[in-house]
Coordinates of C-alpha atoms in Angstrom, one line a residue:
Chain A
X250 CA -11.3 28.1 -0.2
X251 CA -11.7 24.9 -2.0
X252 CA -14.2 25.7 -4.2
X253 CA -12.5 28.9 -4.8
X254 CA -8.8 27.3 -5.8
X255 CA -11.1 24.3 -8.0
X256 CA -11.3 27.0 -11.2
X257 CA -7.6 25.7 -12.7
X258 CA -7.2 29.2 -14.3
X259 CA -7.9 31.1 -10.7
X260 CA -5.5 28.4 -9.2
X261 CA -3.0 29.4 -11.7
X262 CA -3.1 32.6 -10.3
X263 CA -3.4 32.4 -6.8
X264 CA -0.5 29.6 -6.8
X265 CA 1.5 32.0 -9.2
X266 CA 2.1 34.6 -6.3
X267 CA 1.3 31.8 -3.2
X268 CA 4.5 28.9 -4.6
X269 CA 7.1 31.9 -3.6
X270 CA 6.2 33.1 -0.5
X271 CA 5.6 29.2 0.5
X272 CA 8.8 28.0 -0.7
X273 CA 10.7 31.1 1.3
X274 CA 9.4 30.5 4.0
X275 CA 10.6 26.6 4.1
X276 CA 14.0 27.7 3.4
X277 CA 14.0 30.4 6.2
X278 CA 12.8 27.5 8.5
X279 CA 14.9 25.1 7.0
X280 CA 18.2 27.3 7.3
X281 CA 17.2 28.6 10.7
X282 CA 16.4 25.0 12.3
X283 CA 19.5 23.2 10.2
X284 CA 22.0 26.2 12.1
X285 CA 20.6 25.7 15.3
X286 CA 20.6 21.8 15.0
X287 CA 24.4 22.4 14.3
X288 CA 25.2 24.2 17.4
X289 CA 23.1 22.1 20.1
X290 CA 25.1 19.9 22.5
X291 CA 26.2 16.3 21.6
X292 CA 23.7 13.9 23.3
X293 CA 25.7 12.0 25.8
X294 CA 24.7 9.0 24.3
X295 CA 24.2 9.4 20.9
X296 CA 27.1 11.9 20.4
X297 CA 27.1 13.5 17.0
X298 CA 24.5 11.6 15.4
X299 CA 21.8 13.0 17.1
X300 CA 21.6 15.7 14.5
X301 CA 20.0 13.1 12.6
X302 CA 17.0 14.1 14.9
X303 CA 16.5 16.8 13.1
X304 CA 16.0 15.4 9.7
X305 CA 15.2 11.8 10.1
X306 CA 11.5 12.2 11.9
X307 CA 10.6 15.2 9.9
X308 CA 10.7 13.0 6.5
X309 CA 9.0 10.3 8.1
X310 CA 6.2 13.3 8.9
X311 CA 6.4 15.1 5.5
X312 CA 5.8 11.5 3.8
X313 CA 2.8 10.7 5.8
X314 CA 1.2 14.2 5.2
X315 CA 2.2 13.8 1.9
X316 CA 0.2 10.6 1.3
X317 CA -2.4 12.5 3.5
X318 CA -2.5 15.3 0.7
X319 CA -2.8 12.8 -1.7
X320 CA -5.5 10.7 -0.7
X321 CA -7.7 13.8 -0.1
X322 CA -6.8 15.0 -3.6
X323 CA -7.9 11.5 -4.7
X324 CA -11.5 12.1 -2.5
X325 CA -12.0 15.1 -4.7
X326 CA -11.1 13.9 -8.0
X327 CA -12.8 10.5 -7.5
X328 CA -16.1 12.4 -5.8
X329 CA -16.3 15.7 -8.1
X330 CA -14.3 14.4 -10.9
X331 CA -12.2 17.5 -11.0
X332 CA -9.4 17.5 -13.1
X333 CA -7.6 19.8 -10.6
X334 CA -7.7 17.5 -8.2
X335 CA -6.5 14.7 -10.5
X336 CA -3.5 16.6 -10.9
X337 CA -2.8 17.3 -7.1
X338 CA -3.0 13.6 -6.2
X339 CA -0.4 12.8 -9.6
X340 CA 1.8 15.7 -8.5
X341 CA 2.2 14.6 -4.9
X342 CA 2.9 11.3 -5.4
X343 CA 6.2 11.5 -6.8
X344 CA 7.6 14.0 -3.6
X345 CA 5.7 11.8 -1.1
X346 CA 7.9 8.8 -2.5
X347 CA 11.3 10.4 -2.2
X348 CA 10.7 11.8 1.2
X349 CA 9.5 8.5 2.6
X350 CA 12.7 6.9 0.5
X351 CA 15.1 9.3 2.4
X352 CA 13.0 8.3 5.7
X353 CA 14.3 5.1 5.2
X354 CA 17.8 6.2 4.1
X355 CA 18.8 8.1 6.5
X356 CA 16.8 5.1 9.3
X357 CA 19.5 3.2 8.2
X358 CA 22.1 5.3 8.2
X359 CA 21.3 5.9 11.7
X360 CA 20.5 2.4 12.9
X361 CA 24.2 1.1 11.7
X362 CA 25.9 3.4 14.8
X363 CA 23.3 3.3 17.1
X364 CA 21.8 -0.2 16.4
X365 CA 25.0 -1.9 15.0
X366 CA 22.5 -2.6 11.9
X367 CA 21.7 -1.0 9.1
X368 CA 18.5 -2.4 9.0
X369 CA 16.1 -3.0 11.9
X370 CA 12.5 -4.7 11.4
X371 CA 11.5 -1.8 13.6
X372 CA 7.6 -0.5 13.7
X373 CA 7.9 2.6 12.6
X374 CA 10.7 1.7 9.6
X375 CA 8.6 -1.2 8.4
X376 CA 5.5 0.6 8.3
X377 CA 7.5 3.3 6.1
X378 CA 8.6 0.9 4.0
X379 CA 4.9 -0.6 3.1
X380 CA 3.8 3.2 2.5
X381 CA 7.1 3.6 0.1
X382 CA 5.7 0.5 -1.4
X383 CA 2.5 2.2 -1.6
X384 CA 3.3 5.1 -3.2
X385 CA 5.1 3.0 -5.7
X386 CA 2.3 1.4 -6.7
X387 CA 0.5 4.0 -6.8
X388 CA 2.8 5.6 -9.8
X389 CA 3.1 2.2 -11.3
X390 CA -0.7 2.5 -11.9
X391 CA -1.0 5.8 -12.9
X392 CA 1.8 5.1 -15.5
X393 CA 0.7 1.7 -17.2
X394 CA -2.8 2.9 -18.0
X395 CA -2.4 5.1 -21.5
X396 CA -5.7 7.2 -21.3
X397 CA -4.6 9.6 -18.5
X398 CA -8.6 10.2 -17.4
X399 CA -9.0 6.5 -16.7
X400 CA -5.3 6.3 -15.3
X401 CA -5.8 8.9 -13.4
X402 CA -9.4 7.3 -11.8
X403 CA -8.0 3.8 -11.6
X404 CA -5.0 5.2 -9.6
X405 CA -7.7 7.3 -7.4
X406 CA -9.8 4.6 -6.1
X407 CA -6.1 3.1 -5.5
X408 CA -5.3 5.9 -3.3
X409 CA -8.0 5.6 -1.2
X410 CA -8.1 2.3 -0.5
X411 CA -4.4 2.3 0.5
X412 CA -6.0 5.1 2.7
X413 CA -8.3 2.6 4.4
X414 CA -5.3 0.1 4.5
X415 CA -2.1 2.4 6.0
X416 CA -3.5 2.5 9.6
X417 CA -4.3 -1.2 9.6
X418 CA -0.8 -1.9 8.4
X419 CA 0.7 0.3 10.8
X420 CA -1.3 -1.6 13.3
X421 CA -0.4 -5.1 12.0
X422 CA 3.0 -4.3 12.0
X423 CA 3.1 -2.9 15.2
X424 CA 1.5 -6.0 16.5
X425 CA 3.6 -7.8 14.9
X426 CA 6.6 -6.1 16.7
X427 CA 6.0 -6.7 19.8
X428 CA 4.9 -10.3 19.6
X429 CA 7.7 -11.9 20.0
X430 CA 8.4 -9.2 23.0
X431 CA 12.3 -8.6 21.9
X432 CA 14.1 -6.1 23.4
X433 CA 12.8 -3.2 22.8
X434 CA 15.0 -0.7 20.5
X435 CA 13.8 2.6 19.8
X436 CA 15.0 6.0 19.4
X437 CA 15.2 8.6 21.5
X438 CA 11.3 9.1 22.3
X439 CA 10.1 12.8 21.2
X440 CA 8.3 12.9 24.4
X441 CA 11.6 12.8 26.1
X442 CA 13.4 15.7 24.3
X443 CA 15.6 17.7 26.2
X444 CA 14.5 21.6 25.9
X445 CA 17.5 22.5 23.6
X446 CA 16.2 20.1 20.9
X447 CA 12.7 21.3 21.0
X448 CA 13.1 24.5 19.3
X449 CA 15.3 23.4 15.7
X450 CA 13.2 19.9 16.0
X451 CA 10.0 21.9 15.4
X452 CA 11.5 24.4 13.4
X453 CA 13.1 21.7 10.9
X454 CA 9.7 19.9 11.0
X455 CA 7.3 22.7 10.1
X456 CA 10.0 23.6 7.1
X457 CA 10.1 20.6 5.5
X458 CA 6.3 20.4 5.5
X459 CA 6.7 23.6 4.0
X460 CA 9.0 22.2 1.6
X461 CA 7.3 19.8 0.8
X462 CA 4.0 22.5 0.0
X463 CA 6.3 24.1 -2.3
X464 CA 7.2 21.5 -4.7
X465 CA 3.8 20.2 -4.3
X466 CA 2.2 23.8 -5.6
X467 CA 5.7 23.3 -8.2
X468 CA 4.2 20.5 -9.9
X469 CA 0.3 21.0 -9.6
X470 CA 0.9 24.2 -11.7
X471 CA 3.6 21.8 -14.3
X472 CA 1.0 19.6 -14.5
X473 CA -2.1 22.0 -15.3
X474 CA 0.7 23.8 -17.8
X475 CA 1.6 20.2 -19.4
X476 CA -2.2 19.5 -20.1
X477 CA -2.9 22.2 -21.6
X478 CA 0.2 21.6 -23.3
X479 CA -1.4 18.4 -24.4
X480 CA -4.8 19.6 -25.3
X481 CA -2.9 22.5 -27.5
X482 CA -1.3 19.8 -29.4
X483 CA -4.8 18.3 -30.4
X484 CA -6.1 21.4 -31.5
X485 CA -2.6 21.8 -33.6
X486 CA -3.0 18.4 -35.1
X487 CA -7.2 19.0 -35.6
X488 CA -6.1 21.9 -38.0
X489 CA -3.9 20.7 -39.9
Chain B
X163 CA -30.7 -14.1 -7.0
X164 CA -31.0 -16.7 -10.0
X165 CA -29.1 -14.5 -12.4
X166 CA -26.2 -14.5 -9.9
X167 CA -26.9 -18.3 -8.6
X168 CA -26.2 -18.9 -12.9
X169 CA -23.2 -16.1 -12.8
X170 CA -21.6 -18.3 -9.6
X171 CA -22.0 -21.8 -11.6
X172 CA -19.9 -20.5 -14.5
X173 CA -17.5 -18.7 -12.7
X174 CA -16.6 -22.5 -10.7
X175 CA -17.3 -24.2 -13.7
X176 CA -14.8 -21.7 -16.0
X177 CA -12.0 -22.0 -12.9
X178 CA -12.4 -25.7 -13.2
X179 CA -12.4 -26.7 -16.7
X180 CA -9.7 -26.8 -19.1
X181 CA -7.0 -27.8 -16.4
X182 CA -7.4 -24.6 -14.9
X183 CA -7.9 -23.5 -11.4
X184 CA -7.2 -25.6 -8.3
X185 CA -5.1 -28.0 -9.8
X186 CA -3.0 -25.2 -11.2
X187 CA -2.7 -23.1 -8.5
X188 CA -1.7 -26.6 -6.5
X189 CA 1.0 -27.4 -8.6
X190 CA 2.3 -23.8 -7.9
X191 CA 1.9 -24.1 -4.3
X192 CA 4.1 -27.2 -4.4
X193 CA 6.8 -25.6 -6.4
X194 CA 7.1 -22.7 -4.5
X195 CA 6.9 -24.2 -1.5
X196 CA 9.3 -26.4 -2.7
X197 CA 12.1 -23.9 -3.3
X198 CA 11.4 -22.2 -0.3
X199 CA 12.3 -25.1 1.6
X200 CA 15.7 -25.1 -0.9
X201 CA 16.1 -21.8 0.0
X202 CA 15.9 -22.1 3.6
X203 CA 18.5 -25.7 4.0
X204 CA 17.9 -28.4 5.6
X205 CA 18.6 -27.6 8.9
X206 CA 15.7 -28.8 11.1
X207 CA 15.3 -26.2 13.9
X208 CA 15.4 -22.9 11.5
X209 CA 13.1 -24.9 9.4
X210 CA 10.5 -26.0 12.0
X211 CA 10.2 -22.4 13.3
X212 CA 9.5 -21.0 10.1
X213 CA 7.4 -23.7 8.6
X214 CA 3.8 -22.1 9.0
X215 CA 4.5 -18.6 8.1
X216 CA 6.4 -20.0 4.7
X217 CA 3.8 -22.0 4.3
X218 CA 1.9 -19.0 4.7
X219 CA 3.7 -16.8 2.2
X220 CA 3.4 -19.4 -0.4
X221 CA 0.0 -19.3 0.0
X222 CA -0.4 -15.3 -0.3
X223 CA 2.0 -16.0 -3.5
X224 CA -0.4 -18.8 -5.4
X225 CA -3.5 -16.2 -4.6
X226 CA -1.7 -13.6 -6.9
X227 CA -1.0 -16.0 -9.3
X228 CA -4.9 -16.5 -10.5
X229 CA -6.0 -13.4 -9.7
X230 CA -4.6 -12.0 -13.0
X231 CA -7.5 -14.2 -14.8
X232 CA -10.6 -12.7 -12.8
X233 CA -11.4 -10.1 -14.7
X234 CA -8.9 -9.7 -17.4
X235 CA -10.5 -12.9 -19.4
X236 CA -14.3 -11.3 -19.3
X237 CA -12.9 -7.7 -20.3
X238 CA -11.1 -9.3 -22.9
X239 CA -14.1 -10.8 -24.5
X240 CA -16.6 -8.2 -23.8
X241 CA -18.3 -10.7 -21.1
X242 CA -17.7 -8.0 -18.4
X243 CA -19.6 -5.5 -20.4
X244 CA -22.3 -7.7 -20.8
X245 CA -22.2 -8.5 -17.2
X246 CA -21.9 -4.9 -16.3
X247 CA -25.2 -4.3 -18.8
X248 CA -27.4 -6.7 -17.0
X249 CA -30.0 -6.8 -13.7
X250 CA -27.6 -7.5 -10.6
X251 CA -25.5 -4.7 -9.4
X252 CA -21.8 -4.7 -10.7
X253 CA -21.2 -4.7 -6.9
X254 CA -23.0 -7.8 -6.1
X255 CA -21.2 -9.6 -10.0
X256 CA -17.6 -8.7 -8.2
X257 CA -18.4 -10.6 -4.9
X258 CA -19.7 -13.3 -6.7
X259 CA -16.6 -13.7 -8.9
X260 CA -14.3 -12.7 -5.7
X261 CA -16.3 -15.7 -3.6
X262 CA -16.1 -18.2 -6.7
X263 CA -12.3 -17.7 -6.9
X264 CA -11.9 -17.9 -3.3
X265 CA -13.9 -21.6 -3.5
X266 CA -12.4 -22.7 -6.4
X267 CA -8.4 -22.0 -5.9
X268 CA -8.1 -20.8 -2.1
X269 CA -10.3 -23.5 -0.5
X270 CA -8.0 -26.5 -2.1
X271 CA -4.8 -24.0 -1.3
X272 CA -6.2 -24.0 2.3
X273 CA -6.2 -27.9 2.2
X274 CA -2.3 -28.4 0.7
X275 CA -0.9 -25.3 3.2
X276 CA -0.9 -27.8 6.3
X277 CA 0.6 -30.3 4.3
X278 CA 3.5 -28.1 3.2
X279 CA 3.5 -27.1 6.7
X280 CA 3.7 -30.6 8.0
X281 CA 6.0 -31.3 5.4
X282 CA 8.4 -28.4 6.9
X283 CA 8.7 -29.6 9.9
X284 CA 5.7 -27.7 11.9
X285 CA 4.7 -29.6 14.6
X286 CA 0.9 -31.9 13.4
X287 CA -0.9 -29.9 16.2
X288 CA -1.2 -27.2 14.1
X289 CA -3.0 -28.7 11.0
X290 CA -6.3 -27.6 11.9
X291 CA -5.5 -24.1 12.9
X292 CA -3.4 -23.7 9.8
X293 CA -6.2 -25.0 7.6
X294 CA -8.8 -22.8 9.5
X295 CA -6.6 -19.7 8.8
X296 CA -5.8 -20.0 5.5
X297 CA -9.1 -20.3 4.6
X298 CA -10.3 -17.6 6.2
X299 CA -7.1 -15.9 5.0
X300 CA -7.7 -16.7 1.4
X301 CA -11.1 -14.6 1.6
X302 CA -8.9 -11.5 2.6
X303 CA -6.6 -12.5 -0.4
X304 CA -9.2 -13.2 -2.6
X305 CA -11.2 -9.8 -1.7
X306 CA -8.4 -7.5 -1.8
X307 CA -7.0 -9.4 -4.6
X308 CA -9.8 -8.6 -6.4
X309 CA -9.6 -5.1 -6.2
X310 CA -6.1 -4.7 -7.8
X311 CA -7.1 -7.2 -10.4
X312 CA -10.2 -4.7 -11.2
X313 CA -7.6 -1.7 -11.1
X314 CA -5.5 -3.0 -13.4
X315 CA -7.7 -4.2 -16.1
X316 CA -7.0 -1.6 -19.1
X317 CA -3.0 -1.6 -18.8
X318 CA -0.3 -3.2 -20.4
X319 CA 1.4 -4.5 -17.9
X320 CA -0.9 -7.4 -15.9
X321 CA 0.3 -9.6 -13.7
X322 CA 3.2 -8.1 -12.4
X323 CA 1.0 -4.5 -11.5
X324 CA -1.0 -6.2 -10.0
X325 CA 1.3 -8.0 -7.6
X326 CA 3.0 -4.7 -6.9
X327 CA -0.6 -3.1 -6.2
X328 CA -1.8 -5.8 -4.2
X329 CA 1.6 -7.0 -2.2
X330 CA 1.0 -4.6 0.1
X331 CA -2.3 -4.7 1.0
X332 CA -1.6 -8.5 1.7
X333 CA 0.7 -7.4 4.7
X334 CA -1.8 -7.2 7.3
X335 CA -3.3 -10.8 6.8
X336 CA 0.0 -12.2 6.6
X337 CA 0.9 -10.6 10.1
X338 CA -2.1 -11.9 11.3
X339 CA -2.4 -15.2 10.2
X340 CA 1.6 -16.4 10.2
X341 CA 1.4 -14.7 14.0
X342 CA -1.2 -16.2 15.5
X343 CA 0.4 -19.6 14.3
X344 CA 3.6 -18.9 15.4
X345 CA 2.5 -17.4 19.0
X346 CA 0.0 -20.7 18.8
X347 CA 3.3 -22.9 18.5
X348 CA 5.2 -21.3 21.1
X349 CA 2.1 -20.9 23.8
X350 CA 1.9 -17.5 23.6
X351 CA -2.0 -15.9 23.0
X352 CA -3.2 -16.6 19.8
X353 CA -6.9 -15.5 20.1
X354 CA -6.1 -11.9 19.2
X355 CA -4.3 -12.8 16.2
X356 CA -7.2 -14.7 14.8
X357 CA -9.9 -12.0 15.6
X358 CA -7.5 -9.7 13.6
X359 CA -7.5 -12.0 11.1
X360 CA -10.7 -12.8 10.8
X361 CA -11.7 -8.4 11.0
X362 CA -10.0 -7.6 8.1
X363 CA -11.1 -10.4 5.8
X364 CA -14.5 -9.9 7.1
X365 CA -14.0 -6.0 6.2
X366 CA -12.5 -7.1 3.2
X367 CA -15.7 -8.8 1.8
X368 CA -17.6 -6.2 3.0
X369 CA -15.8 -3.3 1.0
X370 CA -14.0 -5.2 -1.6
X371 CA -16.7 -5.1 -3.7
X372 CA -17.4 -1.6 -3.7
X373 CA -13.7 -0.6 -4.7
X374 CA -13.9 -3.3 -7.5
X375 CA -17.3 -2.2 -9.3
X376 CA -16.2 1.3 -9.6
X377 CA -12.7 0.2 -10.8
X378 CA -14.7 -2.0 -13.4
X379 CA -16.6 0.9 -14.5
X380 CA -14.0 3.1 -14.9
X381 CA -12.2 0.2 -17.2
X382 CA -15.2 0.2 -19.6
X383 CA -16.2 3.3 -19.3

């Protein structure tokens, strides 16, 4: 499959027909679960807000298999120097970012009714907020290096080493939660979902993974196109 | 061995000359540290619970500050190239330089952070321990350091990439080390902390390098 898709032109095609069918089936997903999520019960605790339960973990999930994507994408690039690959790990960077961002938006939002905070040092907020910080630097590499092979190598080896680094940060900062052994806040487990939430919970998650697929395959083809865009220009400017 | 014996001499000798290196980083220790404690007030009991993991951060700070110079002065005047040209690995030159810059500026950083410490308040049991774990914290700063000072070499933008690459990855060592101090002040179990502590820097040396030569390479490539 992989060494299939690594031709850019064959990519092109496959991802010309693939992008669609992906990105309607995270909208049936995402409409279907959003509907239901509107019509479960109120949790007796939580009331109304427990909707954010079906939005809230799913970005945390998208951003983590985001960075996931990306990391692999770096492997390849850095391993086979493949240009494709180059481009997957720039193009999911970017969407990664923004869903980890709205991870720790909508955290917040939550934390102020349930928490009486908008912020909480929480494990699994803090940790988001390294991988946002992460991703960030990530760009901020890729962007301050002008020639884009070198940029986009630099930003590879990057990649994986933040890699190496995210589960030993989650650790740490899991560690670090619990040492001083405060009372221990946390939202309502997933292992303790009641039956109703099961079905939109999954069906909310799996759509914006799909989502995010989408706009991934979205900007791996933008980025092959402005390439080739660039390398046009060259030969432009070499005949004239 | 000789070749990198020489390499090791000029690196200490470059970080020591021209009123460079530890007394520099020093001075910036004390100044941070210095508005810290502004920042915090005067009040005694915040101040005393917070003293070792400020002094802690300070010291994370002052590593970034040098590491801008490790490579970025030997790319700049083709030294790196020649370095990169010659018998020992490019692996085995970035350890070197990593382990010079961890003598020359973290070691006398690891002597001032009980001081500041002391000086916030922290209670004088905990000299030792604080001096033991910045300097086995500096090699974690100094290693991963490294590799976001290799990264960057090449852009336009220095220091302050590098301190937005490398900020994170100083997370864990912080955790660790301001931790164990503070669960060491408060009788809680330090051990764990320290073994932590001392596993990443440890894995740090090991793999630091590796990440840093083929970051070099890429720069001059």
């Amino acid at each position: 499959m992989i060494q299939l898709l690594a031709n850019p032109q064959r990519f092109m095609d496959f991802s010309r027909w693939f992008t669609p069918i992906v990105a309607v089936i995270a909208a049936g997903l995402l409409i279907s679960g959003t509907a239901i999520a509107f019509t479960v019960p109120e949790d007796y605790q939580q009331g109304d807000t427990v909707r954010l339960l079906f939005l809230h973990p799913q970005l945390a999930t998208t951003g983590m298999f985001a960075y996931g994507c990306l990391a692999v994408s770096a492997f390849f690039g850095f391993v086979f120097r493949h240009s494709l690959a180059d481009a997957a790990a720039r193009a999911a960077a970017p969407i990664g970012a923004a869903f980890t961002f709205l991870f720790l938006v909508t955290g917040s939002l939550w934390g102020k009714p349930m928490w009486g905070t908008w912020w909480e040092w929480d494990g699994r907020l803090t940790s988001a907020l390294v991988l946002f910080l992460i991703f960030l630097a990530y760009m901020a590499l890729q962007a301050s290096i002008d020639d884009e092979a070198k940029a986009a190598r630099a930003s590879n080896i990057l990649a994986m080493v933040g890699a190496i680094n995210l589960p030993i940060i989650k650790f740490s900062v899991d560690w670090w939660n619990t040492l001083h052994q405060r009372a221990s806040i946390s939202l309502t487990g997933e292992s303790g979902l009641a039956d109703v939430y099961l079905l939109p919970f999954f069906l909310t998650m799996a759509g914006y993974v799909a989502l995010f697929g989408a706009l991934w395959l979205v900007r791996i083809r933008a980025e092959v196109w402005r390439r080739k865009a660039g390398a046009l220009q060259v030969q432009l400017a070499g005949k004239a | 061995m000789g070749s990198l014996a020489a390499l090791f001499r000029r690196e200490l000798s470059l970080a020591w000359g021209r009123g460079g290196g530890a007394l520099l980083a020093l001075s910036f220790y004390a100044g941070i540290a210095t508005l810290l404690t502004f920042g915090m007030g005067a009040a005694p009991e915040p101040m005393k619970a917070v003293a070792t993991g400020t002094s802690w951060v300070a010291l994370a700070l002052a590593a970034l500050l040098s590491l801008e110079r490790l490579f970025e002065r030997d790319y700049e005047d083709g030294a790196l190239d020649l370095l990169s040209l010659g018998g020992p690995a490019l692996e085995s030159v970035c350890f070197v330089k990593c382990f010079a810059q961890w003598l020359s500026t973290a070691a006398p950083l690891a002597l001032a952070a009980p001081v500041a410490a002391v000086a916030m308040r922290a209670d004088p049991s905990l000299v030792i321990p604080t001096f033991a774990a910045a300097l086995v914290g500096g090699l974690g700063f100094s290693f991963t350091g490294g590799i976001g000072a290799a990264l960057s070499l090449g852009s336009k933008r220095g220091g302050v990439l590098i301190a937005v690459i490398v900020l994170p990855l100083f997370a864990p060592p912080v955790i660790f080390g301001a931790g164990g101090l503070a669960a060491l002040s408060e009788g809680l179990p330090w051990e764990s902390a320290f073994a932590f502590l001392g596993a990443y820097c440890m894995a740090a040396v090991a793999l630091g390098p590796f990440a840093m030569a083929a970051a070099v390479r890429n720069a001059l490539s």
